[in-house]
CSV table of C-alpha atoms in Angstrom, one decimal:
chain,number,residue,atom,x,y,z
H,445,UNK,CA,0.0,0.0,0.0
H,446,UNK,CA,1.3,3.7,-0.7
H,447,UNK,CA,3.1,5.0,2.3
H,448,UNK,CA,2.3,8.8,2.7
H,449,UNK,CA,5.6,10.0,3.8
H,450,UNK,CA,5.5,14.2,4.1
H,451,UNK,CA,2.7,16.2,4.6
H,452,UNK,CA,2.9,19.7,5.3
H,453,UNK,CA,0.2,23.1,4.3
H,454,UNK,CA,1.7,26.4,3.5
H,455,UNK,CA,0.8,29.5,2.1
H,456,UNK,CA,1.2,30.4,-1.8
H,457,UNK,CA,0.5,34.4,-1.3
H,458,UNK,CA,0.9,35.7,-4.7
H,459,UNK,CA,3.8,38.5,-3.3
H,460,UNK,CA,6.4,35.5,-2.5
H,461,UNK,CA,6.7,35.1,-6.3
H,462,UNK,CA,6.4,39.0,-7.2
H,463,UNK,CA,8.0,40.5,-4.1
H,464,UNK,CA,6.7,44.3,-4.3
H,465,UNK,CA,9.3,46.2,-2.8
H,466,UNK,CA,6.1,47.8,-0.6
H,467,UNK,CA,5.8,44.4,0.8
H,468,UNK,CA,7.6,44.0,4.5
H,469,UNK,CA,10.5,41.8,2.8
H,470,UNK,CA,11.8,40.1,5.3
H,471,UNK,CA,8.5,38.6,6.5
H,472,UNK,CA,8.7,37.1,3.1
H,473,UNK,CA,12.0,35.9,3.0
H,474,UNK,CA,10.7,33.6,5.6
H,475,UNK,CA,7.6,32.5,4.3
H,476,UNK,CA,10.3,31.2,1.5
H,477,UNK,CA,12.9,30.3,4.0
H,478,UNK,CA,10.1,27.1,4.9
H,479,UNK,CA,9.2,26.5,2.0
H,480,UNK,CA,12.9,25.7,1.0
H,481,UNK,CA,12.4,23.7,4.4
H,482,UNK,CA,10.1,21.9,3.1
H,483,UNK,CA,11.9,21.3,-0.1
H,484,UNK,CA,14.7,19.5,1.8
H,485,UNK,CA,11.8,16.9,3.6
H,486,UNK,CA,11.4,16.0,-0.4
H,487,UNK,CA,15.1,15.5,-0.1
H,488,UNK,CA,15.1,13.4,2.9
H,489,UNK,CA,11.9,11.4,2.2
H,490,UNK,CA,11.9,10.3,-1.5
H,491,UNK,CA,8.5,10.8,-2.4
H,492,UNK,CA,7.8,8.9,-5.6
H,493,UNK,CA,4.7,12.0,-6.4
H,494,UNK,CA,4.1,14.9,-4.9
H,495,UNK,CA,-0.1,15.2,-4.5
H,496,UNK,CA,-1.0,18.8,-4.4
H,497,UNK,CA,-4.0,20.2,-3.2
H,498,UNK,CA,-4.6,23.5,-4.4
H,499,UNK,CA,-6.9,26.1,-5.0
H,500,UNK,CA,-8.5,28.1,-8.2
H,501,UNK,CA,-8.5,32.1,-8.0
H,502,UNK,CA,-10.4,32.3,-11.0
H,503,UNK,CA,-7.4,31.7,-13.1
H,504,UNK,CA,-7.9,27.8,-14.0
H,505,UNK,CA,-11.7,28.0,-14.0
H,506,UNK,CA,-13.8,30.5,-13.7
H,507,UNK,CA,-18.3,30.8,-14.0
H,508,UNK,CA,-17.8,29.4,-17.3
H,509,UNK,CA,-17.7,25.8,-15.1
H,510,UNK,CA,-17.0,26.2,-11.6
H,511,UNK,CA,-16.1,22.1,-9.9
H,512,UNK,CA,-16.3,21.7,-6.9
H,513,UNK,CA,-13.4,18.8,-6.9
H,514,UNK,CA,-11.2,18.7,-9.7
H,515,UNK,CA,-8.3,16.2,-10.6
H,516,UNK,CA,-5.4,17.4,-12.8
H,517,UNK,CA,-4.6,14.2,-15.4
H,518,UNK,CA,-3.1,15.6,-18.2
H,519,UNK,CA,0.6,14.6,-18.7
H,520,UNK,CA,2.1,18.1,-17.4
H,521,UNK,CA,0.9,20.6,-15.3
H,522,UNK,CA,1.8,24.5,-16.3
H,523,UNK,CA,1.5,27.0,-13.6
H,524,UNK,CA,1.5,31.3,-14.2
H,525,UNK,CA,1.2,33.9,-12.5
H,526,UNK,CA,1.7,37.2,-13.8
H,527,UNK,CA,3.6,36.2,-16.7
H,528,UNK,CA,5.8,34.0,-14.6
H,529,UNK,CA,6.0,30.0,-15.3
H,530,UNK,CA,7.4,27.1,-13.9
H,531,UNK,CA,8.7,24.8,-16.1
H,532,UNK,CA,6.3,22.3,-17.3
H,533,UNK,CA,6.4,19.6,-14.4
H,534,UNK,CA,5.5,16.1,-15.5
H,535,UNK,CA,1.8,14.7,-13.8
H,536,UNK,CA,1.6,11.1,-12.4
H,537,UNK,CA,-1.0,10.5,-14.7
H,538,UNK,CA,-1.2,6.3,-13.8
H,539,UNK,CA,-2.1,7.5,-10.1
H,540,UNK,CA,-4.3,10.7,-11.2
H,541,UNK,CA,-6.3,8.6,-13.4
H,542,UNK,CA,-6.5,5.9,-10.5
H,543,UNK,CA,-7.7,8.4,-7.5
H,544,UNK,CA,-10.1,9.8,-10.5
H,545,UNK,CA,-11.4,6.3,-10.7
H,546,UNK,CA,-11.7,5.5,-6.9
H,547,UNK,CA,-13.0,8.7,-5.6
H,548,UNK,CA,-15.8,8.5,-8.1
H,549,UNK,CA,-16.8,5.0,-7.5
H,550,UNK,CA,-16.8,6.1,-3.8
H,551,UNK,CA,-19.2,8.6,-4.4
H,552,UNK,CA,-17.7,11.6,-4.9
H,553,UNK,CA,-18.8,13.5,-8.0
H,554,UNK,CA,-15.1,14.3,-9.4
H,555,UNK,CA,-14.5,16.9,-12.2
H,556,UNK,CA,-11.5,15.8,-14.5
H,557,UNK,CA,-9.4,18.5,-16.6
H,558,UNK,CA,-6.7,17.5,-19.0
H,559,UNK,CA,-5.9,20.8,-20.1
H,560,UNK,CA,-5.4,24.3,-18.6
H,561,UNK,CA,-3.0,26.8,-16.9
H,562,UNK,CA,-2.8,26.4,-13.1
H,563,UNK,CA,-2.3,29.9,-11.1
H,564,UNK,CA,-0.5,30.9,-8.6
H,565,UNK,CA,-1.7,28.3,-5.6
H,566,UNK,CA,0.2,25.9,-7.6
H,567,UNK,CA,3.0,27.9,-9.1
H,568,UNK,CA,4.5,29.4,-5.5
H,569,UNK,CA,5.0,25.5,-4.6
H,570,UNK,CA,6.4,24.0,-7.8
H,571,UNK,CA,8.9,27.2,-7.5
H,572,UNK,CA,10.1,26.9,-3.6
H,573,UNK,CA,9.2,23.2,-2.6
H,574,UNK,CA,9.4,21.3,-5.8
H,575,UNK,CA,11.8,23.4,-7.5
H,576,UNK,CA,14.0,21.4,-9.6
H,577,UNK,CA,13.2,18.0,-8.5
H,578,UNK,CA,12.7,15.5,-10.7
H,579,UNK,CA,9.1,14.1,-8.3
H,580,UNK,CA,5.8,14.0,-10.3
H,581,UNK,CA,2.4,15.7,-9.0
H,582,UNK,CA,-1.1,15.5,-9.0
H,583,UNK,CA,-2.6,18.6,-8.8
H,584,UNK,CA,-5.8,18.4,-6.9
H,585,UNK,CA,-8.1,21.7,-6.8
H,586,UNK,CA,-10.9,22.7,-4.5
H,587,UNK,CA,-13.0,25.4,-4.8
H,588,UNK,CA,-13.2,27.9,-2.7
H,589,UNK,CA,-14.0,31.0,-3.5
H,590,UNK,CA,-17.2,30.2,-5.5
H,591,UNK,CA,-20.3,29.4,-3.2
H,592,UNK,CA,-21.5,27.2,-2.2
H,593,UNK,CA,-18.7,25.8,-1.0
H,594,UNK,CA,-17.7,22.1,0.1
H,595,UNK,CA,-17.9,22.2,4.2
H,596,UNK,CA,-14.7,21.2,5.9
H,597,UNK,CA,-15.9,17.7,7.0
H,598,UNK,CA,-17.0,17.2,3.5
H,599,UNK,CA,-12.9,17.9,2.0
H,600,UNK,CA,-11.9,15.5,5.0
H,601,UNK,CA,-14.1,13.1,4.0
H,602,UNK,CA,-12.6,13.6,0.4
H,603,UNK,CA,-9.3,13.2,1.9
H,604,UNK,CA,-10.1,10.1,3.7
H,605,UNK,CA,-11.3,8.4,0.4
H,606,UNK,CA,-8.0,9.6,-1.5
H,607,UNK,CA,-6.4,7.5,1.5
H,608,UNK,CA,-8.5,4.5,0.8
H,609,UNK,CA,-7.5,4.3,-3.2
H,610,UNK,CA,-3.9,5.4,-2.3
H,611,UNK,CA,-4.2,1.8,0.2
H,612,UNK,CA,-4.1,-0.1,-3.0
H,613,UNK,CA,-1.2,1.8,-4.5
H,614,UNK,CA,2.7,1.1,-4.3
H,615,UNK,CA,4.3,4.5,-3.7
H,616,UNK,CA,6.0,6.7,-1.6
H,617,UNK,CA,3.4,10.4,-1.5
H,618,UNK,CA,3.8,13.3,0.0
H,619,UNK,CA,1.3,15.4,0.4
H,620,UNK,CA,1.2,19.6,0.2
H,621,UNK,CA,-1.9,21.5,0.4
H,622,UNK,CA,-1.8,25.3,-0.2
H,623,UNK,CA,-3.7,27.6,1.0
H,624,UNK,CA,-3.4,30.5,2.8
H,625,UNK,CA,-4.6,32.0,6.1
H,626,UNK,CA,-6.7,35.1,7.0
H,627,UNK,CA,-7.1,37.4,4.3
H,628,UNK,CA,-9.9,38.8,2.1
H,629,UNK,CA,-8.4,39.2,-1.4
H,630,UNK,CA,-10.2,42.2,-3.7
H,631,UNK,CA,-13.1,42.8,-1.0
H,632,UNK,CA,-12.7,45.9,1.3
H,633,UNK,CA,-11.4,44.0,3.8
H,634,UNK,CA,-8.5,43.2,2.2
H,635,UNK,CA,-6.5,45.2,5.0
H,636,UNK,CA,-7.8,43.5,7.6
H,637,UNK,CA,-7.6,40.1,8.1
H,638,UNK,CA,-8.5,38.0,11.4
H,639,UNK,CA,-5.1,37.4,12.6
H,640,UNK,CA,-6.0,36.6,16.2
H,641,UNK,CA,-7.9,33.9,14.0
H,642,UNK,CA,-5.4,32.3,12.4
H,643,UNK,CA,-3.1,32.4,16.1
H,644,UNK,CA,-6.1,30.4,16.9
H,645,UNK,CA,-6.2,27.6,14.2
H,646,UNK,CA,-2.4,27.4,14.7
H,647,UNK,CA,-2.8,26.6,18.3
H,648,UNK,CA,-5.2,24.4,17.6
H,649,UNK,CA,-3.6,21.9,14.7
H,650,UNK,CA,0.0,22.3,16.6
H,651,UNK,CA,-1.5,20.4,19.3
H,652,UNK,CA,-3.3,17.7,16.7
H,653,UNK,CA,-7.2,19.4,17.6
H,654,UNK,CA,-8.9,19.1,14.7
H,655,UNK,CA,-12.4,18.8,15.5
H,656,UNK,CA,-13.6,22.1,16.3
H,657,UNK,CA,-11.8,23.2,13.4
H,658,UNK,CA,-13.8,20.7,10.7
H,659,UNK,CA,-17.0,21.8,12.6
H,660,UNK,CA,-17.0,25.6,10.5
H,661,UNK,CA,-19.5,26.4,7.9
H,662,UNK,CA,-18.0,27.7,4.7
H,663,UNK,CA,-20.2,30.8,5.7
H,664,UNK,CA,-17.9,30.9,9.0
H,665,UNK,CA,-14.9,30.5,6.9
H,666,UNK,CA,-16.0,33.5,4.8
H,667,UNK,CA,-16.4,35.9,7.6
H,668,UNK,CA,-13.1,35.3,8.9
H,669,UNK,CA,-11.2,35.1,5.6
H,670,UNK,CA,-10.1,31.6,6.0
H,671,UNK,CA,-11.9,29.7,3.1
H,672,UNK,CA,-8.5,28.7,2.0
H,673,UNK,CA,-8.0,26.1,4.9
H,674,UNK,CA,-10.3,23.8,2.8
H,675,UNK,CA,-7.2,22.5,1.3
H,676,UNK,CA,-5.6,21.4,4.7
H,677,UNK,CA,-9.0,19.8,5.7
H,678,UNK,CA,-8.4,17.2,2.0
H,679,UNK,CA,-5.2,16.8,3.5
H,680,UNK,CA,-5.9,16.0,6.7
H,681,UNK,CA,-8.2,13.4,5.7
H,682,UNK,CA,-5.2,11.7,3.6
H,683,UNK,CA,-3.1,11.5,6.9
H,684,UNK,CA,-5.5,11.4,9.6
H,685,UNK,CA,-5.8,13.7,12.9
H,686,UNK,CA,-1.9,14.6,13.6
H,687,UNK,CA,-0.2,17.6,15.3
H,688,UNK,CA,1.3,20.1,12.9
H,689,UNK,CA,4.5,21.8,13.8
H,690,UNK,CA,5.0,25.2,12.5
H,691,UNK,CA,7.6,26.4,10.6
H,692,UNK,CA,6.7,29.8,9.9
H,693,UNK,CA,3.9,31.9,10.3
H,694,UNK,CA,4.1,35.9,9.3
H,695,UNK,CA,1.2,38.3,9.6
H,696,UNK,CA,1.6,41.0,7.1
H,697,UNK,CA,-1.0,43.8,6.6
H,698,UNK,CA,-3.5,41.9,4.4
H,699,UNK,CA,-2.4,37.9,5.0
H,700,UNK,CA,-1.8,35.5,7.6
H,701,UNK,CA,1.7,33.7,6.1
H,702,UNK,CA,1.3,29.8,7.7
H,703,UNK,CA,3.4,26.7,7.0
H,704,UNK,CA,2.9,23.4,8.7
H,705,UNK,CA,4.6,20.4,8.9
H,706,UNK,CA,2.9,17.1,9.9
H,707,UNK,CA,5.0,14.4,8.3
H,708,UNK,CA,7.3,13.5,9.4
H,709,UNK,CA,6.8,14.5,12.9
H,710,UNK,CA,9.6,17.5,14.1
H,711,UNK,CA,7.9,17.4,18.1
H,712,UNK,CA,8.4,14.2,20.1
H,713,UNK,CA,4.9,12.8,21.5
H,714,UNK,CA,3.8,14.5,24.4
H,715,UNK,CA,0.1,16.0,25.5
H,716,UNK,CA,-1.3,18.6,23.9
H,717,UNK,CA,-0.4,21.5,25.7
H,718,UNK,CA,-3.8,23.9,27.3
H,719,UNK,CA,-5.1,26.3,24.9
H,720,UNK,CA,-4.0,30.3,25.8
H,721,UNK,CA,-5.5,31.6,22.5
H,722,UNK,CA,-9.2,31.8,22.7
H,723,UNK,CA,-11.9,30.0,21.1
H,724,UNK,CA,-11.7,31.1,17.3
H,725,UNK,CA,-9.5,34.1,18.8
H,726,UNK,CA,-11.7,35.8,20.5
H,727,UNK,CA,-14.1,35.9,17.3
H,728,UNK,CA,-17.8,36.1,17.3
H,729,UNK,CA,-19.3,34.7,14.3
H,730,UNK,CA,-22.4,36.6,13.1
H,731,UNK,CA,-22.8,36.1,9.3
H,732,UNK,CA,-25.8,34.2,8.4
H,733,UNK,CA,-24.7,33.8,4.6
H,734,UNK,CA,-21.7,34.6,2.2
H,735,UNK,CA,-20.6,38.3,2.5
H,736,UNK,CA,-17.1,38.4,1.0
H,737,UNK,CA,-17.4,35.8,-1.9
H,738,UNK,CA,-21.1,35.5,-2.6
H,739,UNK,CA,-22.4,33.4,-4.6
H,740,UNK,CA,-21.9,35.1,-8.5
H,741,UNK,CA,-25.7,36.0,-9.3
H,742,UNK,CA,-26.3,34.7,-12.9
H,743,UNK,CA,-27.8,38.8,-13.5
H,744,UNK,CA,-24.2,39.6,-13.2
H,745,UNK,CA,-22.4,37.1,-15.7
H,746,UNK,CA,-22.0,39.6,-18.5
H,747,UNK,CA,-20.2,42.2,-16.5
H,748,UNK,CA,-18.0,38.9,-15.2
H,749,UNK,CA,-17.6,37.8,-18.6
H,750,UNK,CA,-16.3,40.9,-19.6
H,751,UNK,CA,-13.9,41.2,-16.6
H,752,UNK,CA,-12.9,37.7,-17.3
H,753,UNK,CA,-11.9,38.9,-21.2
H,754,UNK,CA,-10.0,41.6,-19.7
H,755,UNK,CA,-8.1,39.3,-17.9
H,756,UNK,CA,-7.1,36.4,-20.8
H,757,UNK,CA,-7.8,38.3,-23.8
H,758,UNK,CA,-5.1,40.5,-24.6
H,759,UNK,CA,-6.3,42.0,-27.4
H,760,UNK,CA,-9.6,42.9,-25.7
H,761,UNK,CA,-7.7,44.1,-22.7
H,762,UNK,CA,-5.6,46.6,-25.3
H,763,UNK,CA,-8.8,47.7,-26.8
H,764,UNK,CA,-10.1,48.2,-23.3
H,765,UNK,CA,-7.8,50.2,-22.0
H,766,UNK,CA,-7.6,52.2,-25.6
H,767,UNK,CA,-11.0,53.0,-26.0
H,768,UNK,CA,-12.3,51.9,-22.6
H,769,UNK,CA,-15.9,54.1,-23.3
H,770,UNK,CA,-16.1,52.4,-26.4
H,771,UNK,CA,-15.8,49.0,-24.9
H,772,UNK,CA,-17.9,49.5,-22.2
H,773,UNK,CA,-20.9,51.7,-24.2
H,774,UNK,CA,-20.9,48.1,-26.5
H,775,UNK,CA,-21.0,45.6,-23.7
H,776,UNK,CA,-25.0,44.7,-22.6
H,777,UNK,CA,-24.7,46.6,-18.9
H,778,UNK,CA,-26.9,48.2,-16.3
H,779,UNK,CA,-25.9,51.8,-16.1
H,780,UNK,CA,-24.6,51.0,-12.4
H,781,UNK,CA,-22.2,48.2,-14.1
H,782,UNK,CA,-20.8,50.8,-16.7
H,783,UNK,CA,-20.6,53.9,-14.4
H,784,UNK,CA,-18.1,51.0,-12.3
H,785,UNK,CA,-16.3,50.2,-15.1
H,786,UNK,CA,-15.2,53.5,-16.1
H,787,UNK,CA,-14.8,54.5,-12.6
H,788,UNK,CA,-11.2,55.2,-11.3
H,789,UNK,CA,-9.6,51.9,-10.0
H,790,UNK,CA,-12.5,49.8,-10.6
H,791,UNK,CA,-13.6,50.4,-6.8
H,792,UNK,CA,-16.9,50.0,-7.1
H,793,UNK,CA,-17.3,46.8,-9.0
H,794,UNK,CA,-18.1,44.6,-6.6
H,795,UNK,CA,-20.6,46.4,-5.4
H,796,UNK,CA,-22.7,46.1,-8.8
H,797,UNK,CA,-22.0,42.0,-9.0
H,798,UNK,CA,-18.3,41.6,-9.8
H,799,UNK,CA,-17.0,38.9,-8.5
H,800,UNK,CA,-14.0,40.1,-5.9
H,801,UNK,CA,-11.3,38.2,-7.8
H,802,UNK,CA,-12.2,39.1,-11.4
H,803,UNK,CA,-12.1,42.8,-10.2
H,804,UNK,CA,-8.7,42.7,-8.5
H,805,UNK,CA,-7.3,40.5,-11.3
H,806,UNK,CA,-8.7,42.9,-14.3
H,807,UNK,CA,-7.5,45.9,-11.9
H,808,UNK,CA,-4.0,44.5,-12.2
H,809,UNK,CA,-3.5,43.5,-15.9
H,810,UNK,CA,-5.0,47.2,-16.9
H,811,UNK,CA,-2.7,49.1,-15.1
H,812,UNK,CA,0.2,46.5,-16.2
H,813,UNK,CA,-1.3,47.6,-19.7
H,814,UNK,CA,-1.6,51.4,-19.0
H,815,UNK,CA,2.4,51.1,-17.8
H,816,UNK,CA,3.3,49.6,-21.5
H,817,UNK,CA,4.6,52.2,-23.9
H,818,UNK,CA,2.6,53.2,-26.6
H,819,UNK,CA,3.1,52.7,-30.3
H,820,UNK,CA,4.4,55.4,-32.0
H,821,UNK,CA,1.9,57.4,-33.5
H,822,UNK,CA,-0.5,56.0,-30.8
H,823,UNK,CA,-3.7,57.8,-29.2
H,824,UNK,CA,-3.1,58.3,-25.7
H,825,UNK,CA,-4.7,55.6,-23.4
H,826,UNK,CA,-8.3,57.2,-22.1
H,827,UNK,CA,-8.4,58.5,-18.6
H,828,UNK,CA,-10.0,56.5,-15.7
H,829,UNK,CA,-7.1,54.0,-15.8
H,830,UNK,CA,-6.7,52.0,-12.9
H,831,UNK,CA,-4.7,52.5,-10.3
């Protein structure tokens, strides 16, 4: 039977791979610094595959089809993320085709992709843990920032069945699921995550206490910015209930930074020391539904679609940023979605039905466009750029 020999969660914040020089460096450097560590448990445990369990910011998928639980089987996997790649790392497509297989016949509805560009939950650990190693993957993604969600004991419970197919398998596996901490990416929150959270969940996994943890809603997730830990409850499942031991954990301005280790184990066996953080961190939860990723109301899929051009498309996203009135005055909008569209910095998309992710990510590639230098002879780029 397959012997699961690492397993570790860490963050994959996009600013380890691009490094703003606004960023507080250092804290960043250490994020890295463990991930390297983690590199080195490849080193020392000989994985024959490296399962990943990542995440989709709208960059794989997006309300075109939006899985719940997708296996990667093609023969490579291609990560990006702002116009950086990894080299084209080769997929243990025997195995990925097998837990496809297995999961489904144990009853889990499985989405399968052979195709497709995976973003930046996959590209920050093929960069700093995988790095040059010659160990196949099998990228596994779970949604989780398009509601409904899968609950926490529901991505266990998926983890538990990857377990029971990996029983009948011969290799070595170590497991990495990535996802971040507190931190509420293109919403208005997005400066203030619930750190005293995350010093919470921390506590909690170091000293192998799961439960209260896989008893969230998704809803509870969402109002705490932790939606991301989805990913850690898969790989929980695949080992079982074990303490983690932290490597690093850095609280910037706008993300919680975590990385875990629970295979192999770095503490000796001893009791789980008394909590001192408080219950959730003090938190009270009060949202009854989705605040910060809502579900995507079908009324606002052509103002999505549009983002979503703006984002792959780059000859859309030049004529956009060209002729932005033109664009928009064409596109079939409410007058509140256009008057957001041609507003300064896109700040009040999301408040008209853009999804959080599409805003921040079309907010981003225009003002990488507005920065390009235009062709000779050129009109000027229209005001109303974004900042």
């Amino acid at each position: 039977m397959a012997e699961i020999v690492a397993a570790a969660a860490a963050v994959h914040a996009p600013q380890l791979i691009s490094r703003p020089q606004n960023e507080e460096l250092e804290k960043l450097d250490r994020g890295t610094d463990a991930l390297h560590r983690l590199g080195r448990v490849l080193d020392e445990t000989s994985p024959d595959v490296l399962l990943v369990i990542g995440l989709d910011h709208l960059e794989t998928f997006w309300l075109g089809a939006a899985p719940t639980f997708t296996v990667f089987v093609g023969e490579h996997a291609e990560a990006d993320y702002a116009g950086r790649a990894h080299r084209r790392v080769p997929v243990h497509t025997d195995l990925a085709v097998d837990l496809l297989k297995g999961l489904v016949a144990r009853d889990f509805d499985m989405t399968f992709s052979q195709e497709g560009t995976l973003g930046h939950a996959f590209l920050t650990p093929l960069v700093y843990v995988l790095g040059d190693r010659p160990i196949p993957v099998v990228p596994l993604l779970v949604n989780v920032y398009l509601p409904p969600l899968p609950s926490p004991r529901r991505c266990y419970a998926l983890g538990r069945a990857i377990a029971d197919v990996l029983a009948s398998r011969p290799e070595r596996v170590a497991v990495l699921a990535s996802g971040g901490m507190s931190h509420f990416p293109g919403t208005a929150r997005y400066h203030d995550p619930q750190l005293s959270f995350d010093r919470w969940v921390l506590q909690e996994v170091g000293a192998g206490r799961w439960q209260e943890l896989l008893d969230l809603t998704p809803v509870q997730l969402d109002e705490v910015g932790e939606g991301e830990l989805l990913t850690w409850f898969v790989m929980l499942g695949v080992t079982g209930e074990l303490p983690a031991s932290m490597l690093s954990y850095q609280a910037l301005s706008h993300h919680g930074h975590g990385v875990v280790q629970l295979l192999p184990p770095l503490a000796a066996t001893a009791p789980p020391p008394e909590p001192t953080v408080p219950r959730y961190g003090g938190h009270v939860f009060t949202q009854t539904d989705y605040r910060w990723y809502r579900f995507p109301e079908p009324s606002s899929f052509t103002l999505n679609r549009l983002l979503h051009q703006i984002i792959v498309n780059p000859g859309f996203r030049s004529e956009f940023v060209r002729n932005r009135a033109a664009v928009v005055g064409a596109a079939e909008l409410t007058d509140p979605e256009r008057r957001a569209l041609l507003a300064e910095g896109f700040d009040e998309l999301v408040a008209v039905g853009a999804h959080p992710l599409l805003a921040l990510s079309a907010r981003q590639v225009v003002a990488l466009e507005l920065q390009k230098p235009a062709p000779t002879g050129a009109a000027p780029a229209q005001a109303g750029g974004s900042r």
